[in-house]
Structures are given as structure tokens and as C-alpha cells.
GROMACS .gro file of C-alpha atoms in nm:
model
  242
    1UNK     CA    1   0.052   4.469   2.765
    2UNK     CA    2  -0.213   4.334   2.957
    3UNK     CA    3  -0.133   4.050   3.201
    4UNK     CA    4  -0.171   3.685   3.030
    5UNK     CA    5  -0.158   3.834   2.694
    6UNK     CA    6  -0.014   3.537   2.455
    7UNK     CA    7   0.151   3.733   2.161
    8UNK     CA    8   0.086   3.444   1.832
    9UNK     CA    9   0.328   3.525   1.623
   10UNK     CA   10   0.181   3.487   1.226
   11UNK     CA   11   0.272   3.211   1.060
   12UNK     CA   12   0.433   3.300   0.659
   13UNK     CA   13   0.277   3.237   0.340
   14UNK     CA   14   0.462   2.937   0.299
   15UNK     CA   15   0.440   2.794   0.608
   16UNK     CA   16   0.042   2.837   0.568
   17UNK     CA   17   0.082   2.659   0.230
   18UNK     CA   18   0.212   2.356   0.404
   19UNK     CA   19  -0.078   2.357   0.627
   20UNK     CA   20  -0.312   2.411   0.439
   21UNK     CA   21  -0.184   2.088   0.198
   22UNK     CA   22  -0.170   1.876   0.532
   23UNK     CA   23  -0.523   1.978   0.585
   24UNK     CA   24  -0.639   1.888   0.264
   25UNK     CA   25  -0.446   1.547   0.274
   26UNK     CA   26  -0.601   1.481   0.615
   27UNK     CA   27  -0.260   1.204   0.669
   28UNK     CA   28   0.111   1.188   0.507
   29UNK     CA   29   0.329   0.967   0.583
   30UNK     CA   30   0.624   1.098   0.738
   31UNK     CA   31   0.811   1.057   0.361
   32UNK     CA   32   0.520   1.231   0.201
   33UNK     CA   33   0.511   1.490   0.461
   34UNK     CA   34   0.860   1.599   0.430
   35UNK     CA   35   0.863   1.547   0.020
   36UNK     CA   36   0.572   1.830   0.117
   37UNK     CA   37   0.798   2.023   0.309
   38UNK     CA   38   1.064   2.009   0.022
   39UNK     CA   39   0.833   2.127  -0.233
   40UNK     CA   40   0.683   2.400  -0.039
   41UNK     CA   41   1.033   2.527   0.057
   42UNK     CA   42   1.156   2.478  -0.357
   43UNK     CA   43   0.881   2.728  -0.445
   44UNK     CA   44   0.949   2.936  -0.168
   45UNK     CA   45   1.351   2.961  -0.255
   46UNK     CA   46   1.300   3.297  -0.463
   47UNK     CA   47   1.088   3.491  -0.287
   48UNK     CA   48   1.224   3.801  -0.145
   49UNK     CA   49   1.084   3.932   0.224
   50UNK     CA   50   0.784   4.174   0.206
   51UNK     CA   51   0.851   4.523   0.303
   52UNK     CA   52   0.588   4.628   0.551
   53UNK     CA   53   0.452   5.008   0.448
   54UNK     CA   54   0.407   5.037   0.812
   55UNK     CA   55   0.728   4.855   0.924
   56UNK     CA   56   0.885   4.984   1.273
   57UNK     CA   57   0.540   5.124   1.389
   58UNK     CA   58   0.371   4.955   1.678
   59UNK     CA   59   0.094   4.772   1.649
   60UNK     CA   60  -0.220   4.744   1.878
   61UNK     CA   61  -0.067   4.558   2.193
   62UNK     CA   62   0.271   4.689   2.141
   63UNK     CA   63   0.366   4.402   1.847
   64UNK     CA   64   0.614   4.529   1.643
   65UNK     CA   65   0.568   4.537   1.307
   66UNK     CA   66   0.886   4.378   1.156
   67UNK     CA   67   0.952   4.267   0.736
   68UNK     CA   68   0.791   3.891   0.685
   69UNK     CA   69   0.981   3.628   0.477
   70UNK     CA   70   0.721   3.431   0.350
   71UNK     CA   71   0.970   3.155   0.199
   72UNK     CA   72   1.070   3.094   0.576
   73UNK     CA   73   1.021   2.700   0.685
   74UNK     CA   74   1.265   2.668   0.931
   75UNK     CA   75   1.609   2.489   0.979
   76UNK     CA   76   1.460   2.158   0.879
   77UNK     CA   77   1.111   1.938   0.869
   78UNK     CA   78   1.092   1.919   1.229
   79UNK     CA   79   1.186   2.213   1.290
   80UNK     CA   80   0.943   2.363   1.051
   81UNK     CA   81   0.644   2.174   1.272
   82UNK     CA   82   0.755   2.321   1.606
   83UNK     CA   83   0.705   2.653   1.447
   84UNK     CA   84   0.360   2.625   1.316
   85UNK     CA   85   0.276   2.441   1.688
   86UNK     CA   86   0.405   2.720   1.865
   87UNK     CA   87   0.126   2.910   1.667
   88UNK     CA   88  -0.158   2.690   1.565
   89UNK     CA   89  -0.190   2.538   1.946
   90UNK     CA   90  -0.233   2.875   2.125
   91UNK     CA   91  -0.478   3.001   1.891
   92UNK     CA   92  -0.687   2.750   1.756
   93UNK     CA   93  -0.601   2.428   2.012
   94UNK     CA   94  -0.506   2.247   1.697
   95UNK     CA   95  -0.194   2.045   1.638
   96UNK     CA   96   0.048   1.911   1.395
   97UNK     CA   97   0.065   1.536   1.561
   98UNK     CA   98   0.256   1.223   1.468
   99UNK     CA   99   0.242   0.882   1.542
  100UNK     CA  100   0.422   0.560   1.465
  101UNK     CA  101   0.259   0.262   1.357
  102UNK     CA  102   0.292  -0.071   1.205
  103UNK     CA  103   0.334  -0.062   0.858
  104UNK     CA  104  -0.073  -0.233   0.694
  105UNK     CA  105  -0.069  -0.624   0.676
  106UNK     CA  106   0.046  -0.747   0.344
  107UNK     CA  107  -0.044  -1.131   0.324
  108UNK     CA  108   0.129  -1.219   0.041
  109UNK     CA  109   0.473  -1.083   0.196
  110UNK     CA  110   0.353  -1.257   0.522
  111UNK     CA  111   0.352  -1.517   0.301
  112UNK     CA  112   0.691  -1.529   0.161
  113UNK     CA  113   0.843  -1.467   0.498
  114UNK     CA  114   0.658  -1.820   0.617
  115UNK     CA  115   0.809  -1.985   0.286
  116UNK     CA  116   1.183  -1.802   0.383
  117UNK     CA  117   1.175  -1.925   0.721
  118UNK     CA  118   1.064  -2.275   0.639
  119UNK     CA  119   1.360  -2.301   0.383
  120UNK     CA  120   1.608  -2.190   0.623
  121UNK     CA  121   1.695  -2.241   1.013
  122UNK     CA  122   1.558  -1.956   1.130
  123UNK     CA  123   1.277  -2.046   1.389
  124UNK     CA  124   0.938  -1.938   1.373
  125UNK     CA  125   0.968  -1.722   1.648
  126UNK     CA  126   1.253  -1.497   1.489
  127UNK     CA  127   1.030  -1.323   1.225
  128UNK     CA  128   1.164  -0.964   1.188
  129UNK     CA  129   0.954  -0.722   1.323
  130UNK     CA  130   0.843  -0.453   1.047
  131UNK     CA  131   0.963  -0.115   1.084
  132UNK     CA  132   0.693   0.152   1.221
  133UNK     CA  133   0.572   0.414   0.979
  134UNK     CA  134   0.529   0.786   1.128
  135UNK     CA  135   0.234   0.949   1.029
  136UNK     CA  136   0.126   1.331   1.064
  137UNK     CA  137  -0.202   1.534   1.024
  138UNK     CA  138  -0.369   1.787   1.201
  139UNK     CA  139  -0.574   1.715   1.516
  140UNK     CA  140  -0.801   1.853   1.748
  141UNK     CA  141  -0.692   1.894   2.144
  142UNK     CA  142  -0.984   2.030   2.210
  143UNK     CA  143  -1.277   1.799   2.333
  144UNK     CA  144  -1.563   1.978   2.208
  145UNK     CA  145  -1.883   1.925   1.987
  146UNK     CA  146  -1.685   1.891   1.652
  147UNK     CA  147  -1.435   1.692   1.734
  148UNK     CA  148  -1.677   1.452   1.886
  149UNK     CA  149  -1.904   1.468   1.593
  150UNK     CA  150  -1.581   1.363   1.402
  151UNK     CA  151  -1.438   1.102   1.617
  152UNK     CA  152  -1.463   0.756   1.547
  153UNK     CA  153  -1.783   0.639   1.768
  154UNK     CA  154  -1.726   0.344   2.068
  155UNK     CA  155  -1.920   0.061   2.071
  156UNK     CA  156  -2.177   0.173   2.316
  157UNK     CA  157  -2.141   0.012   2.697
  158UNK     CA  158  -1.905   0.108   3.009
  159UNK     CA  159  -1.608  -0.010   3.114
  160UNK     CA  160  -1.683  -0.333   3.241
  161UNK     CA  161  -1.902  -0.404   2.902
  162UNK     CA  162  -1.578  -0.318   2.688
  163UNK     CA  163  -1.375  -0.571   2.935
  164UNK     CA  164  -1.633  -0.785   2.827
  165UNK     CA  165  -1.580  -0.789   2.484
  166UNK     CA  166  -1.178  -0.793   2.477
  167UNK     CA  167  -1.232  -1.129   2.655
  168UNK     CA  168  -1.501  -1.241   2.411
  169UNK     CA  169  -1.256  -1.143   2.144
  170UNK     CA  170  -0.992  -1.309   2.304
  171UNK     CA  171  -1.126  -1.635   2.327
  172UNK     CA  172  -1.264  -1.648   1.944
  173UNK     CA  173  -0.888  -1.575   1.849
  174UNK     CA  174  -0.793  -1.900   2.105
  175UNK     CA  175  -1.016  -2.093   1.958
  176UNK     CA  176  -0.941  -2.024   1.600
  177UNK     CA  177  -0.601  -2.086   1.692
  178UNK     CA  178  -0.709  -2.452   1.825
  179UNK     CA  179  -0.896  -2.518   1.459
  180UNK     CA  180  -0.571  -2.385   1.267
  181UNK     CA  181  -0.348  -2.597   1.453
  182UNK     CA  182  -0.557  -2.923   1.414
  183UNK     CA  183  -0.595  -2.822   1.049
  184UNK     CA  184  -0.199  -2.826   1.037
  185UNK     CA  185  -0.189  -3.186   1.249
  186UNK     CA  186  -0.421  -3.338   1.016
  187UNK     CA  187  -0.213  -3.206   0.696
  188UNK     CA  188  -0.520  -3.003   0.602
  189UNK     CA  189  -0.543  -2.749   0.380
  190UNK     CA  190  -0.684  -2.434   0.518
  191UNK     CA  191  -0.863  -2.248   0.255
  192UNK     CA  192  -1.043  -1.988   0.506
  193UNK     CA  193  -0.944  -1.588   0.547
  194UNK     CA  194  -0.922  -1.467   0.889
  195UNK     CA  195  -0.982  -1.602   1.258
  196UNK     CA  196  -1.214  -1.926   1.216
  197UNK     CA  197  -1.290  -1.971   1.583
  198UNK     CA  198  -1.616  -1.872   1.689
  199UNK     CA  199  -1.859  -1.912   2.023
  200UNK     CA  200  -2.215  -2.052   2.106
  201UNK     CA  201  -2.426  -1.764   2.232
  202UNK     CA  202  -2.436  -1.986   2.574
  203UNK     CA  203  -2.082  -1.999   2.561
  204UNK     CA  204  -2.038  -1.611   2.521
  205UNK     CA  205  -2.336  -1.550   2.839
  206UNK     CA  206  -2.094  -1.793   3.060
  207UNK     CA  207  -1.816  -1.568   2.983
  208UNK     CA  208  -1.922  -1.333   3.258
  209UNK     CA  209  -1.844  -1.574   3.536
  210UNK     CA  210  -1.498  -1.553   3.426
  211UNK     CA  211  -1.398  -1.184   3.419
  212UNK     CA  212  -1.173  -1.094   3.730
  213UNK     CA  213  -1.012  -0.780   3.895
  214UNK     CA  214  -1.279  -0.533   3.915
  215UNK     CA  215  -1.501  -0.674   3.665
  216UNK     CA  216  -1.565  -0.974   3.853
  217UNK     CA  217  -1.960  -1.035   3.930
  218UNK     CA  218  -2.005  -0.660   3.774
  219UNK     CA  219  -2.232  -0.792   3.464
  220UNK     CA  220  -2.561  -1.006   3.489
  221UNK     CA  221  -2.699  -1.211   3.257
  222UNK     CA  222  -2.933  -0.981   3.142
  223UNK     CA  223  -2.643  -0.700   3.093
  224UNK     CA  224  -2.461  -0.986   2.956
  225UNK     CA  225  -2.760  -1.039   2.672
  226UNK     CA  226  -2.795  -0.625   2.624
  227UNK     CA  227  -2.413  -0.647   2.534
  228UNK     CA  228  -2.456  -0.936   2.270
  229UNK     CA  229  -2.751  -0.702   2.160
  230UNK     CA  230  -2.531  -0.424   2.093
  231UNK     CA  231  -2.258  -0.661   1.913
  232UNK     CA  232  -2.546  -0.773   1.665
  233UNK     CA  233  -2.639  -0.475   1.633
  234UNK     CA  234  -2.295  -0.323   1.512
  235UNK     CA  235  -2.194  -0.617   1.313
  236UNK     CA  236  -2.001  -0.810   1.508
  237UNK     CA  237  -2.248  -1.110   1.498
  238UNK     CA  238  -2.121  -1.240   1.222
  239UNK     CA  239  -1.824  -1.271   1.349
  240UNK     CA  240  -1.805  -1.433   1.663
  241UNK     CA  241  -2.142  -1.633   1.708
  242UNK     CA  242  -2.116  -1.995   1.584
   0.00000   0.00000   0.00000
């Protein structure tokens, strides 16, 4: 075997089911995933190990040619993924990843935790935090044209551009904080969705002056304007301009 030779061991018919589901599903939820994994392995249960007309002869590289259960998953879910990793990143630079996040906003249980907390001693400070869902799919490691043709695009500017915008961002949420709080002060009832605090485009220009660390003096007011420009022109406008 030639030095650097990775042998890839083949993944089974069932194991290639799963993928191919995951695939198709583009996200499951780590429930869904392993409800997958159940299924896959049910249908799996009675299917006996192919006999290889070739079995015990050597294949090209000196593989040898052994009988393939097909209905083989592995000990358990996770278990299951470390196998098809072992195989899918050597040979395609694809991976079965997972990540945890927060489960999606639901207002109306935001809602009736405000209303629970009111009617008992808890502070408003001691809201439980939500549990984090996992999440799997299939993603690219590799950096080339298709995954960047896939990706989610940035909003275009460099680094001191995007500082630019957290802090624009930053201060619409402070301010809309400030209206919500006076609204609550002056018993009024807040019919509005989402952040009501909003900026001046003078007010948003000025921002510059106040960006430290190594964004400090890096933006003009002219690369200042080109940024607003490319805010507009993405949406955003509508959103933080008063």
C-alpha cells in the first residue's frame, strides 16, 4: 500500500439510507434525528449479511473483501454518526454536524411567563432559561465555490463597517428600551411588535466618533454614508432610520 493511502471503509445500505434522509431533510432536530435512526434500524432488523461472491479475495490496494451487514447502525445514535464521519469526512470533506440552540421565540408563552412571574414572588430577573435544542444536518468543511454559492451572504463591508453596525444596532435596541420603559411609567399601553427605538440619519453618521479599540477614527463620514447606503439597500432602512 502506497504511503498516505486512507483506506474509506463503505458505509452499509442502511447507514446510506439514513444519510440520504438527513440530506433530503436538510435539518432534524436531535428527537427527529434519532426517531430517524430508530426507523432506519427497525427496517434494517431482518436483514441478513450479504455474502460476497468474491469474499476473502483481495481487492485492488490490498482491501479485503469481507461479508457486509447492511442492517449495521452502530451501538447507538451517536455512535451511528461517528461511523458515517469516519467515512463521509475523508472522502467527500462533508460532515454530520450538530449544534445547540435556543429553542424559536414563542410570544405568547413569553407571555404567560410575564403573567406567572407577576402573580408570584419570583423577580423579573429569575426567568428560567429555555432548554437548547440540538440540531443535525450535513455540512460542508470545505470552503469552496459551492459552499459559498450556498452560504448565507454578509452584509457587504469589512470589519470595522460590521463594528459599525453592531453599535448602530445596539443603540436602536437602547433606545427602544428608553420608549418601552416610559410607556410602562406613564401606564401606557404598548400596542407595537418589536424594538420601537430608532435613529436620525445624523445621529447614526455621529456614531463613528464613538467606536473605540481598533475601530476608533477607522471610518469617515463618507465611509460612514456608503455603510448607511448598503443598510438601505438590504432593508435595514426601515428599521432603524427615524
Amino acid at each position: 500500500m502506497a504511503a498516505g493511502t486512507i483506506t474509506i471503509a463503505p458505509l452499509t445500505n442502511s447507514q446510506k439510507l439514513f444519510l440520504q434522509r438527513l440530506l433530503v431533510a436538510h435539518v432534524l432536530t436531535d428527537a427527529n434525528a434519532k426517531q430517524l435512526y430508530q426507523s432506519v434500524k427497525e427496517g434494517f432488523a431482518n436483514v441478513t449479511p450479504e455474502e460476497d461472491e468474491n469474499d476473502g479475495e483481495e481487492e485492488e490496494g490490498g482491501f479485503q473483501r469481507n461479508n457486509i451487514d447492511h442492517g449495521y447502525m452502530g451501538n447507538n445514535f451517536e455512535h451511528c454518526l461517528g461511523i458515517i464521519n469516519a467515512s463521509l469526512v475523508p472522502a467527500f470533506n462533508l460532515e454530520v454536524g450538530t449544534v445547540s440552540l435556543p429553542p424559536p421565540y414563542d410570544m405568547d408563552e413569553d407571555d404567560q411567563q410575564q403573567q406567572q412571574q407577576m402573580s408570584s414572588s419570583q423577580s423579573p430577573g429569575g426567568r428560567k432559561r429555555a432548554h437548547l435544542i440540538k440540531y443535525h444536518a450535513i455540512v460542508n468543511r470545505s470552503n469552496d465555490g459551492n459552499a459559498q454559492m450556498h452560504a448565507f451572504p454578509l452584509s457587504r463591508g469589512g470589519p470595522h463597517e460590521m463594528a459599525y453596525f453592531r453599535m448602530a444596532l445596539e443603540k436602536i435596541v437602547e433606545r427602544g428600551v428608553e420608549l418601552l420603559e416610559e410607556e410602562s411609567n406613564n401606564n401606557a399601553d404598548g400596542n407595537g411588535v418589536g424594538c420601537p427605538g430608532s435613529l436620525s440619519r445624523m445621529e447614526l453618521i455621529n456614531l463613528r466618533t464613538e467606536m473605540d479599540g481598533n475601530h476608533r477614527d477607522k471610518l469617515t463620514i463618507r465611509q460612514t454614508e456608503c455603510a448607511l447606503e448598503v443598510l438601505e439597500e438590504e432593508g435595514w432602512s426601515s428599521l432603524i432610520f427615524a
